Short mmCIF file of C-alpha atoms in Angstrom, two decimals:
data_model
loop_
_atom_site.label_atom_id
_atom_site.label_comp_id
_atom_site.label_asym_id
_atom_site.label_seq_id
_atom_site.Cartn_x
_atom_site.Cartn_y
_atom_site.Cartn_z
CA MET A 1 23.14 9.46 -4.53
CA LYS A 2 23.28 6.31 -2.43
CA LEU A 3 20.85 3.58 -1.51
CA PHE A 4 20.88 2.17 2.01
CA ASP A 5 20.18 -1.48 1.28
CA GLY A 6 18.94 -4.35 3.44
CA GLY A 7 20.21 -7.50 1.75
CA ARG A 8 17.70 -10.34 1.58
CA ALA A 9 14.71 -8.49 3.06
CA PRO A 10 11.79 -8.14 0.62
CA ASN A 11 11.48 -4.35 0.39
CA PRO A 12 15.15 -3.56 -0.31
CA ARG A 13 15.10 -6.33 -2.93
CA ARG A 14 12.08 -4.81 -4.68
CA VAL A 15 14.14 -1.71 -5.41
CA ARG A 16 17.21 -3.67 -6.54
CA VAL A 17 15.14 -5.78 -8.97
CA PHE A 18 13.45 -2.62 -10.28
CA LEU A 19 16.82 -0.92 -10.85
CA ALA A 20 18.16 -4.04 -12.58
CA GLU A 21 15.17 -4.04 -14.97
CA LYS A 22 15.89 -0.39 -15.76
CA GLY A 23 19.62 -0.96 -16.12
CA ILE A 24 20.37 1.70 -13.49
CA GLU A 25 23.31 1.38 -11.12
CA VAL A 26 23.14 3.16 -7.76
CA PRO A 27 25.90 2.90 -5.12
CA LEU A 28 24.63 0.67 -2.31
CA VAL A 29 25.35 1.12 1.39
CA PRO A 30 24.82 -2.34 2.90
CA VAL A 31 23.05 -2.42 6.26
CA ASP A 32 23.00 -5.59 8.36
CA MET A 33 19.33 -6.01 9.27
CA GLY A 34 20.08 -9.23 11.16
CA ALA A 35 22.11 -7.08 13.58
CA MET A 36 19.23 -4.54 13.65
CA GLY A 37 21.31 -2.05 11.66
CA HIS A 38 18.10 -0.47 10.32
CA ARG A 39 17.22 0.72 13.83
CA GLN A 40 20.53 2.51 14.33
CA GLU A 41 22.60 5.17 12.61
CA PRO A 42 23.05 5.91 9.76
CA VAL A 43 19.47 4.73 9.03
CA SER A 44 17.48 5.96 12.02
CA SER A 45 18.14 9.69 11.49
CA ARG A 46 17.31 9.34 7.79
CA ASN A 47 14.09 7.35 8.27
CA PRO A 48 12.29 7.84 11.58
CA LEU A 49 10.33 4.65 10.82
CA ARG A 50 13.72 2.90 10.98
CA ARG A 51 13.14 0.78 7.90
CA LEU A 52 14.93 0.06 4.66
CA PRO A 53 15.45 0.87 1.84
CA VAL A 54 16.39 4.56 2.10
CA LEU A 55 17.55 6.61 -0.91
CA GLU A 56 19.70 9.65 -0.21
CA LEU A 57 20.18 12.17 -3.01
CA ASP A 58 23.35 14.21 -3.39
CA ASP A 59 21.75 17.24 -1.71
CA GLY A 60 20.76 15.12 1.29
CA THR A 61 17.09 14.72 0.31
CA ILE A 62 15.70 11.43 1.61
CA ILE A 63 13.19 9.18 -0.12
CA THR A 64 11.93 6.13 1.75
CA GLU A 65 9.32 3.47 0.87
CA SER A 66 10.38 1.01 -1.82
CA VAL A 67 7.62 1.93 -4.27
CA ALA A 68 8.30 5.67 -3.85
CA ILE A 69 11.99 5.10 -4.63
CA CYS A 70 11.01 3.06 -7.69
CA ARG A 71 8.65 5.79 -8.85
CA TYR A 72 11.44 8.38 -8.56
CA PHE A 73 13.58 6.32 -10.94
CA GLU A 74 10.62 5.69 -13.26
CA GLU A 75 10.25 9.45 -13.68
CA LEU A 76 13.96 9.98 -14.28
CA HIS A 77 14.40 6.96 -16.58
CA PRO A 78 10.99 6.20 -18.13
CA GLU A 79 12.09 3.18 -20.21
CA PRO A 80 11.13 0.37 -19.80
CA GLN A 81 7.88 1.63 -18.28
CA LEU A 82 7.45 -0.49 -15.17
CA PHE A 83 4.53 1.54 -13.79
CA GLY A 84 2.46 1.14 -16.98
CA GLN A 85 1.66 3.22 -20.03
CA GLY A 86 -1.24 5.65 -20.50
CA ALA A 87 -4.02 6.36 -18.01
CA LEU A 88 -5.55 2.88 -18.13
CA GLY A 89 -2.20 1.08 -18.20
CA LYS A 90 -0.96 3.05 -15.19
CA ALA A 91 -4.20 2.41 -13.31
CA LYS A 92 -3.97 -1.33 -13.99
CA VAL A 93 -0.37 -1.51 -12.77
CA GLU A 94 -1.30 0.45 -9.64
CA MET A 95 -4.27 -1.87 -9.07
CA TRP A 96 -2.20 -5.04 -9.40
CA GLN A 97 0.79 -3.66 -7.53
CA ARG A 98 -1.58 -2.94 -4.65
CA ARG A 99 -3.35 -6.30 -4.91
CA MET A 100 0.02 -8.07 -4.84
CA GLU A 101 1.15 -5.96 -1.91
CA PHE A 102 -1.93 -6.05 0.31
CA ASN A 103 -3.20 -9.54 -0.45
CA LEU A 104 0.05 -11.43 -0.88
CA LEU A 105 3.30 -9.73 0.21
CA SER A 106 1.77 -8.17 3.30
CA CYS A 107 0.03 -11.42 4.30
CA VAL A 108 3.22 -13.42 3.86
CA ALA A 109 5.14 -10.83 5.90
CA GLN A 110 2.53 -10.94 8.69
CA ALA A 111 2.70 -14.75 8.77
CA PHE A 112 6.50 -14.62 8.97
CA ARG A 113 6.68 -11.85 11.57
CA HIS A 114 4.00 -13.26 13.87
CA ILE A 115 5.03 -16.93 13.78
CA HIS A 116 8.78 -17.23 13.13
CA PRO A 117 10.83 -17.45 16.37
CA ALA A 118 13.55 -15.23 14.85
CA MET A 119 11.03 -12.36 14.64
CA LYS A 120 10.39 -12.16 18.40
CA GLU A 121 12.34 -8.92 18.78
CA TRP A 122 11.00 -7.48 15.51
CA GLU A 123 7.28 -7.82 16.06
CA ILE A 124 6.12 -6.99 19.58
CA PRO A 125 3.76 -8.55 20.47
CA GLN A 126 3.91 -11.57 18.19
CA VAL A 127 0.33 -12.77 17.71
CA PRO A 128 0.56 -16.29 16.24
CA GLU A 129 -3.20 -16.51 15.63
CA TRP A 130 -2.93 -13.46 13.37
CA GLY A 131 0.06 -15.03 11.61
CA GLU A 132 -1.92 -18.20 10.90
CA ALA A 133 -4.92 -16.20 9.61
CA ASN A 134 -2.58 -14.55 7.12
CA LYS A 135 -1.37 -17.87 5.75
CA VAL A 136 -5.00 -18.58 4.82
CA LYS A 137 -5.43 -15.12 3.25
CA ALA A 138 -2.27 -15.55 1.14
CA VAL A 139 -3.36 -18.93 -0.24
CA GLU A 140 -6.86 -17.62 -1.00
CA PHE A 141 -5.34 -14.78 -3.02
CA LEU A 142 -3.11 -17.19 -4.95
CA SER A 143 -6.23 -18.97 -6.15
CA LEU A 144 -7.72 -15.67 -7.40
CA LEU A 145 -4.39 -14.76 -9.02
CA ASP A 146 -4.29 -18.14 -10.75
CA THR A 147 -7.64 -17.45 -12.43
CA GLU A 148 -6.43 -14.02 -13.58
CA LEU A 149 -3.13 -15.33 -14.95
CA ALA A 150 -4.95 -17.86 -17.13
CA ASN A 151 -5.63 -15.03 -19.59
CA ARG A 152 -2.42 -13.03 -19.65
CA GLU A 153 1.32 -13.27 -19.30
CA PHE A 154 1.97 -10.83 -16.46
CA ALA A 155 0.11 -9.53 -13.41
CA ALA A 156 -1.14 -6.28 -14.94
CA GLY A 157 -1.36 -7.32 -18.61
CA GLU A 158 1.00 -8.28 -21.42
CA ALA A 159 3.92 -6.22 -20.10
CA TYR A 160 6.16 -6.92 -17.11
CA SER A 161 5.68 -4.31 -14.36
CA ILE A 162 6.37 -3.48 -10.73
CA ALA A 163 3.33 -5.62 -9.87
CA ASP A 164 5.30 -8.66 -11.04
CA ILE A 165 8.28 -7.63 -8.91
CA THR A 166 6.11 -7.37 -5.79
CA GLY A 167 4.42 -10.69 -6.58
CA MET A 168 7.67 -12.54 -7.26
CA ILE A 169 9.23 -11.30 -4.05
CA ALA A 170 6.12 -12.27 -2.09
CA ILE A 171 6.34 -15.81 -3.44
CA ASP A 172 10.05 -16.03 -2.60
CA PHE A 173 9.21 -14.81 0.92
CA MET A 174 6.71 -17.67 1.30
CA LYS A 175 9.60 -20.10 1.82
CA PRO A 176 10.80 -18.71 5.20
CA ALA A 177 7.13 -18.01 6.07
CA ARG A 178 6.40 -21.70 5.41
CA ILE A 179 3.55 -21.20 2.95
CA LYS A 180 3.40 -23.26 -0.26
CA VAL A 181 1.92 -22.35 -3.64
CA PRO A 182 -0.81 -24.99 -4.11
CA ASP A 183 0.04 -27.43 -6.95
CA GLU A 184 -3.26 -26.63 -8.67
CA CYS A 185 -2.19 -22.99 -9.18
CA ALA A 186 -0.54 -23.87 -12.50
CA ASN A 187 -0.81 -20.37 -13.93
CA VAL A 188 0.83 -18.84 -10.88
CA LEU A 189 3.64 -21.38 -11.12
CA ARG A 190 4.12 -20.64 -14.86
CA TRP A 191 4.19 -16.88 -14.21
CA TYR A 192 6.53 -17.25 -11.22
CA SER A 193 8.92 -19.39 -13.26
CA ALA A 194 8.97 -16.74 -16.01
CA VAL A 195 9.53 -13.71 -13.77
CA SER A 196 12.06 -15.40 -11.54
CA SER A 197 14.18 -16.53 -14.50
CA ARG A 198 14.73 -12.94 -15.64
CA PRO A 199 18.28 -11.71 -14.93
CA SER A 200 16.87 -9.01 -12.59
CA ALA A 201 15.55 -11.65 -10.17
CA SER A 202 19.04 -12.28 -8.82
CA ALA A 203 19.50 -8.61 -7.87
CA MET B 1 -18.51 5.27 -16.60
CA LYS B 2 -19.87 4.55 -13.15
CA LEU B 3 -18.38 4.23 -9.69
CA PHE B 4 -19.72 1.56 -7.33
CA ASP B 5 -19.57 3.40 -4.05
CA GLY B 6 -19.62 2.24 -0.44
CA GLY B 7 -20.93 5.21 1.56
CA ARG B 8 -19.10 5.91 4.80
CA ALA B 9 -16.37 3.28 4.43
CA PRO B 10 -12.84 4.78 4.20
CA ASN B 11 -11.73 3.54 0.78
CA PRO B 12 -14.81 4.62 -1.19
CA ARG B 13 -14.57 8.00 0.52
CA ARG B 14 -10.93 8.44 -0.52
CA VAL B 15 -12.03 8.37 -4.15
CA ARG B 16 -14.98 10.73 -3.60
CA VAL B 17 -12.76 13.30 -1.84
CA PHE B 18 -10.18 12.98 -4.61
CA LEU B 19 -12.83 13.55 -7.31
CA ALA B 20 -14.23 16.54 -5.38
CA GLU B 21 -10.73 18.10 -5.24
CA LYS B 22 -10.43 17.60 -9.01
CA GLY B 23 -13.95 18.89 -9.67
CA ILE B 24 -14.88 15.68 -11.50
CA GLU B 25 -18.38 14.21 -11.32
CA VAL B 26 -18.82 10.49 -11.87
CA PRO B 27 -22.21 8.74 -11.62
CA LEU B 28 -22.28 6.77 -8.37
CA VAL B 29 -23.93 3.38 -7.86
CA PRO B 30 -24.56 3.18 -4.11
CA VAL B 31 -23.87 -0.20 -2.50
CA ASP B 32 -25.06 -0.96 1.03
CA MET B 33 -21.98 -2.36 2.74
CA GLY B 34 -23.89 -2.74 6.02
CA ALA B 35 -26.05 -5.34 4.23
CA MET B 36 -22.85 -6.91 2.77
CA GLY B 37 -23.72 -5.59 -0.69
CA HIS B 38 -20.03 -5.60 -1.62
CA ARG B 39 -19.94 -9.37 -1.36
CA GLN B 40 -22.83 -9.83 -3.78
CA GLU B 41 -23.75 -8.83 -7.32
CA PRO B 42 -23.20 -6.43 -8.98
CA VAL B 43 -19.88 -6.04 -7.11
CA SER B 44 -18.64 -9.62 -6.76
CA SER B 45 -18.36 -10.37 -10.49
CA ARG B 46 -16.58 -7.05 -11.07
CA ASN B 47 -14.11 -7.41 -8.20
CA PRO B 48 -13.28 -10.96 -7.12
CA LEU B 49 -11.87 -9.49 -3.89
CA ARG B 50 -15.44 -8.29 -3.22
CA ARG B 51 -14.42 -4.84 -2.05
CA LEU B 52 -15.33 -1.27 -2.90
CA PRO B 53 -14.83 1.08 -4.65
CA VAL B 54 -15.06 -0.32 -8.19
CA LEU B 55 -14.87 1.89 -11.29
CA GLU B 56 -16.49 0.57 -14.46
CA LEU B 57 -15.61 2.28 -17.75
CA ASP B 58 -18.08 2.50 -20.62
CA ASP B 59 -16.47 -0.47 -22.40
CA GLY B 60 -16.83 -2.61 -19.28
CA THR B 61 -13.19 -2.29 -18.17
CA ILE B 62 -12.91 -2.55 -14.39
CA ILE B 63 -10.50 -0.64 -12.15
CA THR B 64 -10.46 -1.46 -8.43
CA GLU B 65 -8.30 -0.20 -5.55
CA SER B 66 -9.00 3.36 -4.45
CA VAL B 67 -5.52 4.69 -5.24
CA ALA B 68 -5.54 3.07 -8.70
CA ILE B 69 -8.89 4.72 -9.48
CA CYS B 70 -7.49 8.06 -8.27
CA ARG B 71 -4.41 7.64 -10.44
CA TYR B 72 -6.59 6.97 -13.50
CA PHE B 73 -8.34 10.32 -12.97
CA GLU B 74 -5.01 12.07 -12.26
CA GLU B 75 -3.79 10.97 -15.69
CA LEU B 76 -6.99 12.09 -17.43
CA HIS B 77 -7.35 15.38 -15.50
CA PRO B 78 -3.87 16.38 -14.31
CA GLU B 79 -4.90 19.60 -12.51
CA PRO B 80 -4.69 20.07 -9.59
CA GLN B 81 -1.81 17.57 -9.32
CA LEU B 82 -2.73 15.43 -6.33
CA PHE B 83 0.04 12.86 -6.91
CA GLY B 84 2.79 15.48 -6.93
CA GLN B 85 4.83 17.31 -9.52
CA GLY B 86 8.17 16.29 -11.03
CA ALA B 87 10.20 13.21 -10.13
CA LEU B 88 10.98 14.29 -6.57
CA GLY B 89 7.48 15.69 -5.91
CA LYS B 90 5.86 12.47 -7.13
CA ALA B 91 8.23 10.36 -5.05
CA LYS B 92 7.46 12.40 -1.91
CA VAL B 93 3.71 12.08 -2.42
CA GLU B 94 4.08 8.33 -2.97
CA MET B 95 6.22 8.06 0.15
CA TRP B 96 3.75 9.95 2.32
CA GLN B 97 0.68 8.35 0.80
CA ARG B 98 2.22 4.99 1.70
CA ARG B 99 3.29 6.10 5.18
CA MET B 100 -0.23 7.37 5.84
CA GLU B 101 -1.71 4.17 4.50
CA PHE B 102 0.51 1.56 6.15
CA ASN B 103 1.23 3.28 9.44
CA LEU B 104 -2.07 5.01 10.09
CA LEU B 105 -5.09 4.06 7.96
CA SER B 106 -4.23 0.38 7.92
CA CYS B 107 -3.53 0.31 11.67
CA VAL B 108 -6.81 2.09 12.45
CA ALA B 109 -8.66 -0.33 10.17
CA GLN B 110 -7.05 -3.33 11.87
CA ALA B 111 -7.99 -1.98 15.30
CA PHE B 112 -11.58 -1.46 14.15
CA ARG B 113 -11.96 -4.79 12.38
CA HIS B 114 -10.37 -6.89 15.12
CA ILE B 115 -12.05 -5.27 18.13
CA HIS B 116 -15.44 -3.82 17.13
CA PRO B 117 -18.32 -6.27 17.74
CA ALA B 118 -20.00 -5.18 14.47
CA MET B 119 -17.02 -6.54 12.53
CA LYS B 120 -17.43 -10.15 13.67
CA GLU B 121 -18.72 -11.32 10.29
CA TRP B 122 -16.25 -9.14 8.37
CA GLU B 123 -12.99 -10.26 9.92
CA ILE B 124 -12.74 -13.97 10.57
CA PRO B 125 -11.10 -14.70 12.92
CA GLN B 126 -11.19 -11.47 14.93
CA VAL B 127 -7.92 -11.31 16.91
CA PRO B 128 -8.44 -8.64 19.60
CA GLU B 129 -4.77 -8.75 20.68
CA TRP B 130 -3.79 -7.76 17.13
CA GLY B 131 -6.39 -4.99 17.18
CA GLU B 132 -4.94 -3.57 20.40
CA ALA B 133 -1.37 -3.75 19.04
CA ASN B 134 -2.53 -1.62 16.12
CA LYS B 135 -3.91 1.11 18.37
CA VAL B 136 -0.41 1.48 19.76
CA LYS B 137 1.14 1.54 16.27
CA ALA B 138 -1.30 4.25 15.10
CA VAL B 139 -0.56 6.52 18.07
CA GLU B 140 3.20 6.02 17.65
CA PHE B 141 2.92 7.12 14.03
CA LEU B 142 0.91 10.21 14.98
CA SER B 143 3.81 11.32 17.13
CA LEU B 144 6.23 10.93 14.18
CA LEU B 145 3.75 12.74 11.91
CA ASP B 146 3.49 15.58 14.41
CA THR B 147 7.23 16.19 14.24
CA GLU B 148 7.13 16.21 10.43
CA LEU B 149 4.16 18.59 10.25
CA ALA B 150 6.00 21.14 12.40
CA ASN B 151 7.90 22.19 9.28
CA ARG B 152 5.31 22.16 6.52
CA GLU B 153 1.65 22.66 5.77
CA PHE B 154 0.72 19.31 4.24
CA ALA B 155 1.83 15.71 4.52
CA ALA B 156 4.10 15.65 1.46
CA GLY B 157 5.15 19.31 1.34
CA GLU B 158 3.57 22.70 0.69
CA ALA B 159 0.85 21.31 -1.62
CA TYR B 160 -2.24 19.30 -0.71
CA SER B 161 -2.05 15.75 -2.10
CA ILE B 162 -3.57 12.29 -1.95
CA ALA B 163 -1.40 11.68 1.12
CA ASP B 164 -3.53 14.27 2.97
CA ILE B 165 -6.71 12.55 1.83
CA THR B 166 -5.53 9.19 3.17
CA GLY B 167 -4.39 10.79 6.42
CA MET B 168 -7.62 12.74 6.99
CA ILE B 169 -9.74 9.68 6.38
CA ALA B 170 -7.58 7.64 8.74
CA ILE B 171 -8.11 10.21 11.49
CA ASP B 172 -11.87 10.26 10.90
CA PHE B 173 -11.85 6.47 11.09
CA MET B 174 -10.19 6.66 14.51
CA LYS B 175 -13.53 7.66 16.06
CA PRO B 176 -15.34 4.34 15.47
CA ALA B 177 -12.02 2.55 16.16
CA ARG B 178 -11.87 4.37 19.51
CA ILE B 179 -8.40 5.84 19.12
CA LYS B 180 -7.75 9.47 20.05
CA VAL B 181 -5.21 11.91 18.64
CA PRO B 182 -3.04 12.77 21.67
CA ASP B 183 -3.52 16.41 22.76
CA GLU B 184 0.21 17.04 22.46
CA CYS B 185 0.10 16.37 18.71
CA ALA B 186 -0.66 20.03 18.01
CA ASN B 187 0.71 19.98 14.47
CA VAL B 188 -1.40 16.97 13.55
CA LEU B 189 -4.48 18.69 14.98
CA ARG B 190 -3.71 21.90 13.02
CA TRP B 191 -3.21 19.94 9.78
CA TYR B 192 -6.33 17.84 10.36
CA SER B 193 -8.40 20.94 11.00
CA ALA B 194 -7.14 22.48 7.74
CA VAL B 195 -7.71 19.46 5.51
CA SER B 196 -11.07 18.55 7.00
CA SER B 197 -12.43 22.08 6.52
CA ARG B 198 -11.88 21.91 2.75
CA PRO B 199 -15.18 21.52 0.83
CA SER B 200 -13.99 18.13 -0.50
CA ALA B 201 -13.98 16.64 3.00
CA SER B 202 -17.77 16.32 3.00
CA ALA B 203 -17.74 14.20 -0.18
#
């Protein structure tokens, strides 16, 4: 198998961090997203949405969508369980993975894509007012997350999960999107420091 | 357990259709979203994001996010398997559930929330230009989906899955969002007709 990878972009990195936590090595095919490589071959025929990452199995089967690729590896290599354990544990990871994705990562991405000058050819039309609205949404969610993290170590409970990966990558993406974690979000800052000091974070 | 339900809104309906496919009955607590019931008690203390649906277990444990609630029931009642079977089957359902959600349901919802006058108090600020951009995105995805559905019966393969539920509900939501499935998308129309004539569709 091989993984078409997109370097610093958030979604390709989610998969690399996930694989690092599992201790799985997959051959990477680097794609230069800055040169719009994801909109050309060999990506475009494999993913009609022309996005990364893309996993190609040995028989040519294609899996796209970062979380779908992660779930494939979770099924093949269950330990450590990064999608949760048992019905309730799995539901809580799904719930927090989605909260992190829809209320943080997606908002940060919208702010970046609709405001940053470098995104002019990526997001057509850029709607700066929508970008600004998303900065507000992201900071509002951080305040909610801070309250939640007062009572537990990780996003979905006492175990590290894919929800923490999505959250960490969202916070890292806040830098180019020019959004700051408010100083009063001490629990978020504690959690972020813990997850981003794991060896997987550099993947 | 009880399920705080939101009537016609897309996300509460996703869970009701899922439960109907599984043959599971859960006591519903109706919440009037038109009167902003989801932003008040008894919802707001159970879900700080003040959204529906919300599942409350007998011990008071809360699960929010429609797909997380569905996954909880999938674990408890595996048949029929609506999240796919085996590593590859599960990955394909996840991939198509996400494609349906991000590229169709979410776009339709953005178009509705940012353009429809009734949404003025729901989406602040409304950004009509962003709403219009999402109409275009939704129709572009339908064209991609049409090509995919030429070769198989359901979104993720030969078996009905949660990806079909998300897709069907997105298409139903296109009516109030004033987006039309293009006539040339014959495969989408065939698939939509099949999934929306299942008994679960009326849930």
